[in-house]
Amino acid sequence: MADLRYNGEIRTSLPAVVSSPCPLRIENFPYDVQKCNISMGSWSFDREFVAVNSSIDVIWPQKGRIEVFRKTISVQETSIFKGNSEWELLSIHLVRSDNYDTLMESWFSEITYIVTLKRKPVYYVLVIQAPTFILCTITIFGLFTPNSNEDERLSKVELCLNMFAAISMMLQLVSDMMPKASRLPLLGNYIIAEVFVVTAATIASILIQQVHHHVHTSAIRPPDW
């Protein structure tokens, strides 16, 4: 349906669902901020036939050069945009430009919306980071607990092995959540660092258990100081 105004302007609204690719930089996942460019324009008709504008004032380019008009959309104007449980909408910038095609020798109108999104890290903090930090802390404190017999020393080793298995399961969960990329995100580095800490604590517990067992079974014992 077309809307005909009193001044001769004809406006039509065609509902459509459009998917636009957006390259992600996940080095700081899950504390990352992403910028997605959504460009709209016609490459079939030049600006003499199709001029892509927004609801705000637009400066037309001067003849012979590209003039870009940039504007930040206000909070009132962004009220029609909604985020979701994972992303928070920070801002939307509007870039109005005209591109000259040397092959067709024509100017083509284009509008680009630069959408800035921030990931909400609460889920990853509560489900991944906090539990793994608690497990790693328990492992470290368990390494320094006093013991008086061999069974208690074996319990230390079992504790470290159980914590290692739990963090390994967390790492598998994180690998399923994280976007696949050539560089490991911040959350992945955090979990791997905890895996190394728990591994070191497990090795230390085994070595201490072996030393204590050797001392108690050896004929030569250190003096009781």
Short mmCIF file of C-alpha atoms in Angstrom, two decimals:
data_model
loop_
_atom_site.label_atom_id
_atom_site.label_comp_id
_atom_site.label_asym_id
_atom_site.label_seq_id
_atom_site.Cartn_x
_atom_site.Cartn_y
_atom_site.Cartn_z
CA MET A 1 0.00 0.00 0.00
CA ALA A 2 1.30 3.46 -0.95
CA ASP A 3 0.75 6.59 1.12
CA LEU A 4 0.15 9.67 -1.04
CA ARG A 5 0.82 12.98 0.71
CA TYR A 6 -0.67 16.38 -0.10
CA ASN A 7 2.70 17.62 -1.40
CA GLY A 8 3.01 14.84 -3.96
CA GLU A 9 5.27 12.64 -1.82
CA ILE A 10 4.54 8.93 -2.10
CA ARG A 11 5.63 6.68 0.74
CA THR A 12 5.36 2.92 0.84
CA SER A 13 6.32 0.42 3.54
CA LEU A 14 7.26 -3.10 2.57
CA PRO A 15 7.75 -5.43 5.56
CA ALA A 16 10.73 -7.74 5.16
CA VAL A 17 13.21 -9.70 7.25
CA VAL A 18 16.76 -9.07 6.06
CA SER A 19 19.88 -10.85 7.31
CA SER A 20 23.11 -8.87 7.24
CA PRO A 21 26.52 -10.45 7.99
CA CYS A 22 28.53 -8.88 10.78
CA PRO A 23 32.18 -9.83 11.41
CA LEU A 24 32.84 -10.41 15.11
CA ARG A 25 35.97 -9.65 17.10
CA ILE A 26 35.88 -12.09 20.00
CA GLU A 27 39.25 -11.42 21.64
CA ASN A 28 37.46 -10.00 24.71
CA PHE A 29 34.58 -12.49 24.79
CA PRO A 30 32.35 -12.33 26.87
CA TYR A 31 33.18 -8.65 27.53
CA ASP A 32 33.23 -7.74 23.86
CA VAL A 33 31.68 -4.78 22.08
CA GLN A 34 30.74 -5.29 18.44
CA LYS A 35 30.04 -2.84 15.63
CA CYS A 36 27.86 -3.96 12.75
CA ASN A 37 27.42 -1.98 9.55
CA ILE A 38 24.06 -2.27 7.81
CA SER A 39 24.16 -0.62 4.39
CA MET A 40 21.13 0.07 2.24
CA GLY A 41 21.06 1.47 -1.25
CA SER A 42 20.27 0.81 -4.87
CA TRP A 43 22.95 -0.14 -7.38
CA SER A 44 20.41 -0.48 -10.19
CA PHE A 45 19.24 3.14 -10.20
CA ASP A 46 21.44 6.16 -9.59
CA ARG A 47 20.55 8.96 -7.21
CA GLU A 48 18.58 10.80 -9.90
CA PHE A 49 15.98 8.02 -9.69
CA VAL A 50 16.47 6.59 -6.19
CA ALA A 51 17.77 8.73 -3.34
CA VAL A 52 18.12 6.82 -0.09
CA ASN A 53 17.46 9.15 2.83
CA SER A 54 16.53 8.85 6.47
CA SER A 55 13.87 10.58 8.52
CA ILE A 56 16.43 13.20 9.59
CA ASP A 57 17.88 15.98 7.47
CA VAL A 58 20.54 14.89 4.98
CA ILE A 59 23.18 17.02 3.29
CA TRP A 60 23.50 16.29 -0.40
CA PRO A 61 27.03 15.79 -1.71
CA GLN A 62 28.69 18.52 -3.67
CA LYS A 63 29.27 17.99 -7.34
CA GLY A 64 32.40 16.02 -8.20
CA ARG A 65 33.20 14.74 -4.73
CA ILE A 66 31.78 12.49 -2.04
CA GLU A 67 30.27 14.34 0.88
CA VAL A 68 29.38 12.21 3.89
CA PHE A 69 26.77 13.19 6.44
CA ARG A 70 27.14 11.49 9.82
CA LYS A 71 24.70 11.57 12.72
CA THR A 72 24.22 9.78 16.00
CA ILE A 73 20.64 8.69 16.48
CA SER A 74 19.19 9.94 19.76
CA VAL A 75 17.82 7.82 22.57
CA GLN A 76 14.25 8.68 21.58
CA GLU A 77 14.91 7.51 18.04
CA THR A 78 16.48 4.23 19.22
CA SER A 79 13.43 3.36 21.33
CA ILE A 80 12.08 1.31 18.42
CA PHE A 81 15.14 -0.95 18.58
CA LYS A 82 15.28 -3.66 21.20
CA GLY A 83 18.11 -5.87 22.33
CA ASN A 84 17.78 -9.38 23.70
CA SER A 85 18.98 -11.38 26.69
CA GLU A 86 22.54 -11.54 25.34
CA TRP A 87 23.12 -8.16 23.70
CA GLU A 88 22.64 -4.56 24.82
CA LEU A 89 22.16 -1.84 22.22
CA LEU A 90 24.61 1.00 22.94
CA SER A 91 24.24 3.36 20.00
CA ILE A 92 23.35 3.70 16.34
CA HIS A 93 25.26 6.00 14.00
CA LEU A 94 23.90 7.00 10.62
CA VAL A 95 26.23 7.63 7.67
CA ARG A 96 24.69 9.08 4.51
CA SER A 97 27.00 8.95 1.48
CA ASP A 98 26.99 9.00 -2.31
CA ASN A 99 29.36 6.72 -4.18
CA TYR A 100 30.56 7.37 -7.71
CA ASP A 101 30.70 4.37 -10.06
CA THR A 102 33.34 4.99 -12.72
CA LEU A 103 32.01 2.17 -14.89
CA MET A 104 28.47 3.54 -15.10
CA GLU A 105 29.59 7.15 -14.58
CA SER A 106 26.82 7.77 -12.08
CA TRP A 107 26.34 8.61 -8.43
CA PHE A 108 24.57 6.06 -6.25
CA SER A 109 22.93 6.89 -2.96
CA GLU A 110 23.64 4.78 0.12
CA ILE A 111 22.86 4.84 3.82
CA THR A 112 24.82 2.92 6.45
CA TYR A 113 23.68 2.28 10.01
CA ILE A 114 26.57 1.56 12.37
CA VAL A 115 25.06 -0.44 15.24
CA THR A 116 27.15 -0.79 18.41
CA LEU A 117 26.27 -3.78 20.58
CA LYS A 118 27.65 -4.87 23.94
CA ARG A 119 27.43 -8.45 25.14
CA LYS A 120 25.89 -9.01 28.56
CA PRO A 121 28.45 -11.12 30.50
CA VAL A 122 26.30 -11.93 33.56
CA TYR A 123 25.40 -15.42 32.33
CA TYR A 124 29.02 -16.36 31.61
CA VAL A 125 30.21 -14.93 34.94
CA LEU A 126 27.64 -16.87 37.00
CA VAL A 127 27.74 -20.13 35.04
CA ILE A 128 31.41 -20.35 34.00
CA GLN A 129 33.78 -17.92 35.70
CA ALA A 130 32.49 -18.01 39.28
CA PRO A 131 32.21 -21.85 39.55
CA THR A 132 35.63 -22.47 37.99
CA PHE A 133 37.21 -19.84 40.25
CA ILE A 134 35.68 -21.52 43.31
CA LEU A 135 36.90 -24.94 42.17
CA CYS A 136 40.39 -23.60 41.54
CA THR A 137 40.48 -21.89 44.95
CA ILE A 138 39.36 -25.09 46.72
CA THR A 139 42.11 -27.01 44.93
CA ILE A 140 44.81 -24.55 46.02
CA PHE A 141 43.64 -24.42 49.64
CA GLY A 142 43.29 -28.20 49.70
CA LEU A 143 46.95 -28.49 48.76
CA PHE A 144 48.01 -26.73 51.99
CA THR A 145 45.68 -28.48 54.42
CA PRO A 146 47.55 -30.39 57.15
CA ASN A 147 47.54 -34.18 57.13
CA SER A 148 48.67 -36.84 59.56
CA ASN A 149 48.34 -40.13 57.70
CA GLU A 150 48.54 -41.56 54.22
CA ASP A 151 44.77 -41.69 53.73
CA GLU A 152 44.50 -37.92 54.17
CA ARG A 153 47.30 -37.38 51.66
CA LEU A 154 45.50 -39.61 49.16
CA SER A 155 42.35 -37.56 49.76
CA LYS A 156 44.28 -34.49 48.61
CA VAL A 157 45.16 -36.20 45.35
CA GLU A 158 41.56 -37.31 44.86
CA LEU A 159 40.36 -33.75 45.50
CA CYS A 160 42.73 -32.34 42.88
CA LEU A 161 41.71 -34.98 40.34
CA ASN A 162 38.02 -34.28 40.95
CA MET A 163 38.58 -30.54 40.52
CA PHE A 164 40.56 -31.18 37.34
CA ALA A 165 37.70 -33.26 35.93
CA ALA A 166 35.15 -30.57 36.85
CA ILE A 167 37.14 -27.75 35.22
CA SER A 168 37.72 -29.91 32.14
CA MET A 169 33.95 -30.30 31.82
CA MET A 170 33.61 -26.51 32.15
CA LEU A 171 36.17 -26.08 29.38
CA GLN A 172 34.09 -28.33 27.14
CA LEU A 173 31.02 -26.24 27.94
CA VAL A 174 32.90 -23.03 27.12
CA SER A 175 34.15 -24.44 23.81
CA ASP A 176 30.54 -25.09 22.79
CA MET A 177 29.50 -21.54 23.71
CA MET A 178 32.39 -19.61 22.20
CA PRO A 179 32.39 -18.54 18.56
CA LYS A 180 34.87 -20.49 16.46
CA ALA A 181 37.85 -18.32 15.53
CA SER A 182 41.59 -18.54 14.99
CA ARG A 183 42.32 -16.65 18.23
CA LEU A 184 41.31 -17.88 21.66
CA PRO A 185 38.96 -15.48 23.50
CA LEU A 186 39.56 -14.05 26.94
CA LEU A 187 37.24 -16.55 28.63
CA GLY A 188 39.04 -19.46 26.97
CA ASN A 189 42.42 -18.20 28.22
CA TYR A 190 40.96 -17.86 31.70
CA ILE A 191 39.71 -21.46 31.79
CA ILE A 192 42.96 -22.84 30.35
CA ALA A 193 44.95 -20.93 32.98
CA GLU A 194 42.81 -22.53 35.68
CA VAL A 195 43.37 -25.95 34.11
CA PHE A 196 47.14 -25.40 34.37
CA VAL A 197 46.80 -24.29 38.01
CA VAL A 198 44.78 -27.38 38.94
CA THR A 199 47.21 -29.59 37.00
CA ALA A 200 50.15 -28.10 38.91
CA ALA A 201 48.31 -28.62 42.22
CA THR A 202 47.58 -32.25 41.29
CA ILE A 203 51.21 -32.94 40.40
CA ALA A 204 52.36 -31.26 43.62
CA SER A 205 49.94 -33.37 45.69
CA ILE A 206 51.19 -36.57 44.05
CA LEU A 207 54.84 -35.62 44.64
CA ILE A 208 54.17 -34.71 48.28
CA GLN A 209 52.33 -38.00 48.80
CA GLN A 210 55.23 -39.94 47.30
CA VAL A 211 57.80 -38.10 49.42
CA HIS A 212 55.80 -38.70 52.61
CA HIS A 213 55.35 -42.36 51.74
CA HIS A 214 59.07 -42.75 51.06
CA VAL A 215 59.99 -41.06 54.34
CA HIS A 216 57.64 -43.25 56.40
CA THR A 217 58.78 -46.49 54.78
CA SER A 218 62.48 -45.69 54.58
CA ALA A 219 64.94 -46.87 57.21
CA ILE A 220 66.59 -43.46 57.25
CA ARG A 221 64.27 -40.84 58.66
CA PRO A 222 64.97 -37.16 59.31
CA PRO A 223 65.54 -36.11 62.93
CA ASP A 224 62.56 -34.96 64.99
CA TRP A 225 63.26 -31.24 65.31
#
